XYZ file of C-alpha atoms in Angstrom:
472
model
C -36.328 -13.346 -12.923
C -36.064 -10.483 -10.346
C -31.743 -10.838 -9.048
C -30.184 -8.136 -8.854
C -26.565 -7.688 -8.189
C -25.602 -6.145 -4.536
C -24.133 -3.003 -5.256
C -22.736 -2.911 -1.295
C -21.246 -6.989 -1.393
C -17.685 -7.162 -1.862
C -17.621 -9.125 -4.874
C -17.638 -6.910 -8.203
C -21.014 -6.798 -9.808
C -19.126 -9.169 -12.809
C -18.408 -11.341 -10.254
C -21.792 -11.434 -8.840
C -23.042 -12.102 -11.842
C -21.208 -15.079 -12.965
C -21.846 -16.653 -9.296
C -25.559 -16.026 -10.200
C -25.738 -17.671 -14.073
C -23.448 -20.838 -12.905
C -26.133 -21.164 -9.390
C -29.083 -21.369 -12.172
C -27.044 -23.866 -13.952
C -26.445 -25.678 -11.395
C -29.733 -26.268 -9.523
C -31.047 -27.155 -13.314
C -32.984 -23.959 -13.836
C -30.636 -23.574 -17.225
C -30.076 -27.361 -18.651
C -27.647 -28.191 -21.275
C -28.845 -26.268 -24.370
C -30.947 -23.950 -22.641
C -30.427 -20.331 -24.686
C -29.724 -17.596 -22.489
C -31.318 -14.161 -22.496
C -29.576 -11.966 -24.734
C -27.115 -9.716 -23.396
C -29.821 -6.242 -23.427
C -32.192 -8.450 -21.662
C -29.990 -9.209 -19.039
C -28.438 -5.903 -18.582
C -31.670 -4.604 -18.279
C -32.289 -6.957 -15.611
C -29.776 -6.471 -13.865
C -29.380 -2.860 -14.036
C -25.993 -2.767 -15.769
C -24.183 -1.877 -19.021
C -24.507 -4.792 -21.552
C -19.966 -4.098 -21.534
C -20.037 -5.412 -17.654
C -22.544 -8.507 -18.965
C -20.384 -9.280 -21.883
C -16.928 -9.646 -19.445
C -19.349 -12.004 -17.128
C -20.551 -14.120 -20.447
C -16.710 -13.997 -21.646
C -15.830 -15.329 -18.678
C -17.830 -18.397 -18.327
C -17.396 -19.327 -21.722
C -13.648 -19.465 -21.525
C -14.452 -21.483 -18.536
C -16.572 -24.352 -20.562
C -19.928 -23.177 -19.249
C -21.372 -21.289 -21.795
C -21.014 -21.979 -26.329
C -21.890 -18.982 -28.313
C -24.051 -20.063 -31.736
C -23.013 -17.567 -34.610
C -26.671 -16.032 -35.321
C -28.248 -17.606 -32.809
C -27.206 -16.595 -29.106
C -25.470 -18.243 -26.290
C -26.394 -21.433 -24.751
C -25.799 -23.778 -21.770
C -22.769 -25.889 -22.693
C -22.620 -29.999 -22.408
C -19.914 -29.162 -19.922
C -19.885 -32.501 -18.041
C -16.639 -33.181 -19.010
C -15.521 -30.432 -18.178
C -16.980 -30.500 -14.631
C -15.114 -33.835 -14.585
C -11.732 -32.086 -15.202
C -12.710 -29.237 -12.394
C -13.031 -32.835 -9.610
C -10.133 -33.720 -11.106
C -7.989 -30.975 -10.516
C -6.619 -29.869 -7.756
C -9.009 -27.699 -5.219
C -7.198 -24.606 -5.658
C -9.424 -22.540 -3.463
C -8.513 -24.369 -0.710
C -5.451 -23.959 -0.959
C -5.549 -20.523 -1.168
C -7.959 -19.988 1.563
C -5.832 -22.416 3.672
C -2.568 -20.708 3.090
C 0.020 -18.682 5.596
C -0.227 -15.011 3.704
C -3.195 -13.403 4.922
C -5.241 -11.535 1.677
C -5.584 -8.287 1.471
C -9.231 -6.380 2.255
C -11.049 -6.348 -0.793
C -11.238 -2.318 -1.169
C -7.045 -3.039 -1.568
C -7.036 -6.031 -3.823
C -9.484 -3.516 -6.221
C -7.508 -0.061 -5.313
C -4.401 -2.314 -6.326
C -6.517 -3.378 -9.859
C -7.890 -0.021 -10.384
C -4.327 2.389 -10.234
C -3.319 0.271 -13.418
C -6.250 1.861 -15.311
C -5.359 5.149 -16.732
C -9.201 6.288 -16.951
C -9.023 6.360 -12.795
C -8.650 9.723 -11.008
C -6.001 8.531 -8.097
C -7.183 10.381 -5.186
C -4.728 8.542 -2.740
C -2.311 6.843 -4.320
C 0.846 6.967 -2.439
C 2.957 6.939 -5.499
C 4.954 10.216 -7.236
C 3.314 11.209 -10.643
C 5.073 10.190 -13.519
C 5.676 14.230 -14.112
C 7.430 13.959 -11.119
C 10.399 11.476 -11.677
C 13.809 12.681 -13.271
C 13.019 10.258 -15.671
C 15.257 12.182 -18.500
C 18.389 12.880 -15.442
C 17.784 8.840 -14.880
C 18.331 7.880 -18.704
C 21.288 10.331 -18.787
C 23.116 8.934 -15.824
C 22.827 5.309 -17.373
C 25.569 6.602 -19.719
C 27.595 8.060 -16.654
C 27.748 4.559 -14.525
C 30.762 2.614 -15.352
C 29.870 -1.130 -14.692
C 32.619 -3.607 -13.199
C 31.813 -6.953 -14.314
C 31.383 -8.302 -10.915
C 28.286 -5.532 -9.676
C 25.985 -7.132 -12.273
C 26.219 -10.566 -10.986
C 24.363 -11.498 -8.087
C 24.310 -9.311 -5.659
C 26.621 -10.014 -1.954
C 24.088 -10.990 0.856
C 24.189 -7.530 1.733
C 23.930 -5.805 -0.907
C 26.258 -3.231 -3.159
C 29.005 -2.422 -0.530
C 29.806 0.589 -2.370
C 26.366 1.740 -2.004
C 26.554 0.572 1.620
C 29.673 2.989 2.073
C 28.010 5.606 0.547
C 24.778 5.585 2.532
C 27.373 5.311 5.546
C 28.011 9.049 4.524
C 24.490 9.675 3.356
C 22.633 8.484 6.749
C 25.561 10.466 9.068
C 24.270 13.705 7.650
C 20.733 12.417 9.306
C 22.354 12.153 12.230
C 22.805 8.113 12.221
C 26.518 6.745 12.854
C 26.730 3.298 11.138
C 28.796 1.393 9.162
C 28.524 -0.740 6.174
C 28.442 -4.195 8.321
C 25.427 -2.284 9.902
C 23.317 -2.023 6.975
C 21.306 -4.206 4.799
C 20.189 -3.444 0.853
C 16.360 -4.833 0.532
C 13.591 -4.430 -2.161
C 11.639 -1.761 -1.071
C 10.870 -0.986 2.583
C 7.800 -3.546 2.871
C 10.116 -6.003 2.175
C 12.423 -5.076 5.220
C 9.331 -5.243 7.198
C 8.778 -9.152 5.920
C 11.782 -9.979 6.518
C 11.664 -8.657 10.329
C 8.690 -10.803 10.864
C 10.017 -13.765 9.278
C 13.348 -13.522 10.807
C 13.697 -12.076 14.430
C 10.008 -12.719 15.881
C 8.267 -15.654 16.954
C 4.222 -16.545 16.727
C 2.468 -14.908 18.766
C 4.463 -12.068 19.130
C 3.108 -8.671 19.916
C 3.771 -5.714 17.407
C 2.755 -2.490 18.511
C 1.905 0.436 16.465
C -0.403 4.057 16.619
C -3.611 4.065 15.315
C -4.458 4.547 12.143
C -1.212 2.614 10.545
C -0.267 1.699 7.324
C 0.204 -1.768 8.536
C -3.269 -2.860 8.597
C -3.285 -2.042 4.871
C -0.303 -4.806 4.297
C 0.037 -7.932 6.054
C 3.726 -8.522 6.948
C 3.253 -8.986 10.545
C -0.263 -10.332 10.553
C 0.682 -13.402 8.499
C 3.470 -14.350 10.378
C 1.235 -15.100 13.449
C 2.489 -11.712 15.041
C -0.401 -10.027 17.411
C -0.720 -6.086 16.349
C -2.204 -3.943 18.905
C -2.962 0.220 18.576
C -1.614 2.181 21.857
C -1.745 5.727 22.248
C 1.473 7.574 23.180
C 0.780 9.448 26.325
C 1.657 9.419 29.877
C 0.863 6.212 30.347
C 2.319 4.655 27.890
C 5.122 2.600 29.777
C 2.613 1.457 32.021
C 0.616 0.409 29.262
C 3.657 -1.792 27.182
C 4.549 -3.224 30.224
C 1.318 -4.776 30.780
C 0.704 -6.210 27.541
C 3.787 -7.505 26.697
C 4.288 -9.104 29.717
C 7.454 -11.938 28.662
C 6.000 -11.884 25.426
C 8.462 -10.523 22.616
C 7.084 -7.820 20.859
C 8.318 -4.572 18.932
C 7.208 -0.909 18.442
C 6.761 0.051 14.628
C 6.459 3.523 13.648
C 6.329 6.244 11.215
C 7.734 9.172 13.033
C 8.204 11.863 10.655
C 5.128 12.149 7.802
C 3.195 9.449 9.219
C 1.490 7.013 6.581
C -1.417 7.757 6.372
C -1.603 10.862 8.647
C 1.261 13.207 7.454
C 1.624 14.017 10.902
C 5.066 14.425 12.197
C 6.341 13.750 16.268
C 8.252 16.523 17.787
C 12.011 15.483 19.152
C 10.447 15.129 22.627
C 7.812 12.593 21.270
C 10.628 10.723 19.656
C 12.820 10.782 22.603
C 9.685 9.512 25.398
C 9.178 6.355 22.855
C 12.801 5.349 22.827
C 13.633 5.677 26.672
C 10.065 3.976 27.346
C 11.235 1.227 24.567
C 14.717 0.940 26.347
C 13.545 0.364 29.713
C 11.215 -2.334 28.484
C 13.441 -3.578 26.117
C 11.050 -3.012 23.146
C 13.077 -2.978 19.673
C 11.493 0.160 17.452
C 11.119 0.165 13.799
C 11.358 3.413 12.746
C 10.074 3.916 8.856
C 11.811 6.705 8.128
C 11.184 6.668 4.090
C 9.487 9.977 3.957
C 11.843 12.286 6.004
C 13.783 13.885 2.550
C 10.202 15.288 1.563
C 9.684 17.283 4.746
C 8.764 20.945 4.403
C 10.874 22.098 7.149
C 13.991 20.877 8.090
C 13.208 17.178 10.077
C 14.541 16.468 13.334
C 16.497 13.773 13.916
C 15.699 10.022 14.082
C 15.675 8.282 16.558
C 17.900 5.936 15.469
C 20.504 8.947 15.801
C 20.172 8.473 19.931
C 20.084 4.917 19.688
C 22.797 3.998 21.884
C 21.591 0.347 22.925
C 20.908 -0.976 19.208
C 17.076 -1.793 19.428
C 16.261 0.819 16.709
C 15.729 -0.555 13.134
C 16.129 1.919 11.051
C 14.534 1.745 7.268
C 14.864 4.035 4.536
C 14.438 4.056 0.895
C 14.413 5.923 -2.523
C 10.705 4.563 -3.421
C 9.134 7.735 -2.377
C 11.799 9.897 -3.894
C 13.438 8.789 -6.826
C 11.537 5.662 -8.281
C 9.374 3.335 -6.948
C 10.400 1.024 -9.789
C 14.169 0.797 -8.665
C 13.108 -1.322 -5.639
C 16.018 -0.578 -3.359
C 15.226 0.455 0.617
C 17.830 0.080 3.402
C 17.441 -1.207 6.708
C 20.721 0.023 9.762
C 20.869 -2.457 12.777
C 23.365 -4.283 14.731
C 25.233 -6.533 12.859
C 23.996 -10.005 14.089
C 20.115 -8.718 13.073
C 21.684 -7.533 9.504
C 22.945 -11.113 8.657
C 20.312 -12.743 9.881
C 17.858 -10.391 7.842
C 20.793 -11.246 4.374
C 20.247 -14.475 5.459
C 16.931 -14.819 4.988
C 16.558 -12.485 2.186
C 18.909 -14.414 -0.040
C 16.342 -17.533 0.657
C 13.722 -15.400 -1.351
C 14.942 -13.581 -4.087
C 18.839 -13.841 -3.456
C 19.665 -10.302 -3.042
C 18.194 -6.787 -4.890
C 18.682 -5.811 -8.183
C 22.540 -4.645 -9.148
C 21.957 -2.481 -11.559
C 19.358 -0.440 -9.329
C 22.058 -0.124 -6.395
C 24.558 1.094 -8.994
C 22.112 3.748 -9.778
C 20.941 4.791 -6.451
C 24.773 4.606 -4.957
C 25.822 7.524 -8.431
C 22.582 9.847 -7.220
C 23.645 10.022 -4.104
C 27.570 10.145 -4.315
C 27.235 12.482 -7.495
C 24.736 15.040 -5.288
C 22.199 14.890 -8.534
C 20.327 12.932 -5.335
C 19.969 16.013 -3.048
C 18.928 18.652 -6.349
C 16.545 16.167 -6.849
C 14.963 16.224 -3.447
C 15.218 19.711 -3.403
C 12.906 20.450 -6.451
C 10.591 17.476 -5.944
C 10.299 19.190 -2.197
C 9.230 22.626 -4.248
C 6.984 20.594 -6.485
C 4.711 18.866 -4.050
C 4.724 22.412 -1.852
C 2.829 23.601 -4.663
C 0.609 20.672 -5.483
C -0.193 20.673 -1.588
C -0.988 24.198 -1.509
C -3.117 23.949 -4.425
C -5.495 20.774 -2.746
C -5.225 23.426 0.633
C -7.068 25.828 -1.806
C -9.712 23.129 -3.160
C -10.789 22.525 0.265
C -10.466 25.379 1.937
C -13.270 26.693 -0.787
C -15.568 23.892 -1.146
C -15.478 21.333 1.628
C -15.139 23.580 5.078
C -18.836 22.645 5.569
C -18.701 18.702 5.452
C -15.096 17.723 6.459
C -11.610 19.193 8.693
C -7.836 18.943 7.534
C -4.482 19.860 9.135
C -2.455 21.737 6.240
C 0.193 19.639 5.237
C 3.611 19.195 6.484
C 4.969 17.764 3.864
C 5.353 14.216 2.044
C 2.041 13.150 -0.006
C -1.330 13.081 1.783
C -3.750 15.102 3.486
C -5.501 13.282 6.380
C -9.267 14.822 5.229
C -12.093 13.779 8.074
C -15.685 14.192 6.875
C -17.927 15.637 10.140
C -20.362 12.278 9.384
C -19.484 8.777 9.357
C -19.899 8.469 5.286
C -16.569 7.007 4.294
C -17.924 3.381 3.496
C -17.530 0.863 1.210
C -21.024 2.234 -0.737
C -19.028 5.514 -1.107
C -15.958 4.125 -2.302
C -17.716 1.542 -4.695
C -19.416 4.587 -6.327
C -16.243 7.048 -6.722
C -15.462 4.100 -8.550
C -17.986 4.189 -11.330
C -17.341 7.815 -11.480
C -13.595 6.922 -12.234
C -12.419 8.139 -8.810
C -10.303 6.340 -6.851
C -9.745 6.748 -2.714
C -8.102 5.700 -0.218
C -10.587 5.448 2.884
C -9.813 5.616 6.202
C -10.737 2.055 7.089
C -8.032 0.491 5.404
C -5.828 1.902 7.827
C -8.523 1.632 11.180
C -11.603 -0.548 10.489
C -14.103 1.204 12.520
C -12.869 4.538 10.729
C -15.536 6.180 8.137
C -15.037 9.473 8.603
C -11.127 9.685 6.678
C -9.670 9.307 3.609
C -6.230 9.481 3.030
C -6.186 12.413 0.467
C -3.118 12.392 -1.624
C -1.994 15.180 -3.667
C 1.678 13.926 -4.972
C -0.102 11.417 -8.241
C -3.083 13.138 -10.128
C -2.801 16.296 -11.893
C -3.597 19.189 -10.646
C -6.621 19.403 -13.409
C -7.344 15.520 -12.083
C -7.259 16.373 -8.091
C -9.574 19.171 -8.851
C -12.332 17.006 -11.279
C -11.675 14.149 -8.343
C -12.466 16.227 -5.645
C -15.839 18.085 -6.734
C -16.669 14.427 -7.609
C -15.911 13.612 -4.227
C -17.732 16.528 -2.357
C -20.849 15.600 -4.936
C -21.539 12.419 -3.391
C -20.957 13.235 0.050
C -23.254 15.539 -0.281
């Protein structure tokens, strides 16, 4: 037996192994009774700790292919009947492979299974740490909300109109004019971006965007049938739109102020040449706007704040600043695209949580929203200043950075293309976890999108030398 598991394929080496012991079993190399090797004797085959050979033998046991003999080993099973059940059943795989939603790359699906384990170093999670939430100010102002009977029903299509009249006041200090017709409560920002491509686009539709963007790491647009296509904001740029889109509908999405995954922020000017070029082309902009509060400076405004012909959708949220877990994002438009968006929204999970808008609407009428902001600003100043430090001393030779303008990453390129699945596979036995640049650009492998607002400070600095060890 000389298999070996591919250490570069993008199956798990447990996976790979399973795939390999039910291929010997079924060409007849392993019959019904046949004892397997023991578990040593196939990690040491396979180059592997006997713990990864165990989870593969645990898994096709529960699955009818192997029987474990107390004091004797493991064995083929006499699984035909339950091959007979698998024919019988219905092909799930192809069903799943067949389906609308597009899956996410693999190096997401295993980032998404890895940030659950508390043994990984999260080198680019986009997440606050834990020591970062006002978790204690949140369990005090549970006692402060007085609940009417009727805001922990079902939410309005909507959502909360009191927190709808209170962002009214929250969003004019941003510059942004609106009213509560004008506004819809969602579940997070991603979900106002579904909801956009289910709702006001048809197939085939063309969705512009930078390059890198954080929607090549998600799939909103992409499963919808929606065409996305990188364009680079410069001179030409009308020229440009006008030729691709044609009489196609399409839309501009963007991340204006602490770009994901970039950090990079456009100066009013910028802003101002996207929106007139939009206008005259009649391009509707998103503008993801949920990381403006954690600036450094002070932001400019949005551009939703010159909108004057309604094409600017506007989304905002508290999952970057107050709790991801709360689940409550905004998104301002003209009133026809709101109800269409609360129409559609209460066809898939009939409106956001109540008790998470009553929440979210006392932070920000009370002001404990804006003390908040204002330490957690101080907090990640620090934390950035302190990953600054960490590369200014040991990476100047092998990679480049722009200091960072606030928000949660550091868009670190490596001089050489080394930023490959290989690299991030092995971070991963070494319990660090990244965020590589080709998740957001697939030809990229010379970024990662460092993030310095999750791990430690004692973690960022274990994760980095880590880091800088195998690149080098």
């Amino acid at each position: 037996m000389s298999w070996k598991p591919n250490r570069h394929s993008h199956l798990t080496i447990h996976e790979q192994i399973v795939e390999w012991i039910k291929s010997r079993i079924e060409r007849g190399d392993w019959t019904v009774g046949t004892k397997l090797p023991t578990q040593r004797q196939l990690a040491a085959q396979c180059e592997v700790n006997r713990s990864t050979v165990q989870l593969a033998l645990d898994e096709l046991r529960a699955d009818g292919w192997l029987e474990s003999k107390v004091g004797s080993g493991v064995y083929v099973a006499n699984n035909v009947w339950n091959m007979h059940l698998r024919k019988a059943q219905p092909n799930w795989k192809k069903h799943i492979e067949s389906s609308i939603y597009k899956p996410n790359y693999h190096t997401i699906q295993l980032i998404n299974e890895f940030e659950q384990n508390d043994r990984i170093i999260r080198l680019g999670t986009g997440e606050l740490s834990p020591e970062l939430l006002p978790t204690k100010l949140l369990e005090q102002s549970l006692q402060e909300i007085s609940l009417e009977q009727k805001a922990i029903g079902y939410s309005s299509p909507q959502g909360s109109e009191k927190l709808r009249g209170i962002l009214c006041k929250y969003l004019k200090a941003r510059g942004i004019e609106t009213a509560p017709e004008n506004i819809l409560i969602v579940s997070g920002a991603l979900q106002a971006l579904q909801l956009i491509a289910m709702g006001l686009l048809e197939q085939g539709s063309i969705v512009f965007q930078e390059q890198p963007s954080y929607l090549h790491s998600v799939h909103p647009f992409q499963s919808a049938g929606m065409r996305m296509i990188s364009v680079l904001r410069n001179s030409r740029l009308a020229g440009h739109l006008r030729k691709i889109k044609r009489n196609r509908q399409s839309l501009f999405y963007c991340v204006p102020t602490l770009n994901n995954p970039t950090g990079h922020s456009w100066s009013l000017e910028e802003k101002k040449h996207l929106y007139e070029v939009c206008k005259e082309l009649q391009i509707p902009i998103i503008e993801d706007d949920v990381y403006h509060e954690l600036l450094f400076q002070r932001p400019s405004p949005p551009i939703k704040s010159f909108d004057t012909s309604g094409q600017v959708l506007y989304i905002g949220s508290v999952s970057k600043t107050l709790s991801p877990g709360l689940r409550i994002g905004w998104v301002v438009a003209p009133e026809p695209v709101v109800k269409r968006l609360a129409d559609i929204k209460m066809q898939t999970d009939y409106g956001s949580s109540a008790f998470s808008q009553e929440i979210v609407a006392h932070w920000i009428s009370t002001g404990l929203y804006d003390i908040h902001l204002e330490n957690l600003r101080t907090q990640l100043k620090r934390r950035a200043a302190f990953v600054e430090g960490l590369l200014e001393q040991h990476f100047q030779k092998v990679a480049s950075w722009k200091n960072s303008e606030g928000g949660f990453y550091i868009w670190l390129r490596f001089h050489e293309p080394v930023v490959n699945k290989a690299l991030f596979l092995k971070l991963l036995h070494y319990h660090v976890l990244i965020n590589p640049g080709y998740i957001y650009e697939t030809r990229d492998l010379h970024h990662i999108r460092l993030s310095y607002a999750y791990a430690s400070l004692e973690e960022l600095k274990e994760g980095l030398l880590i880091l800088l060890e195998l690149i080098k």
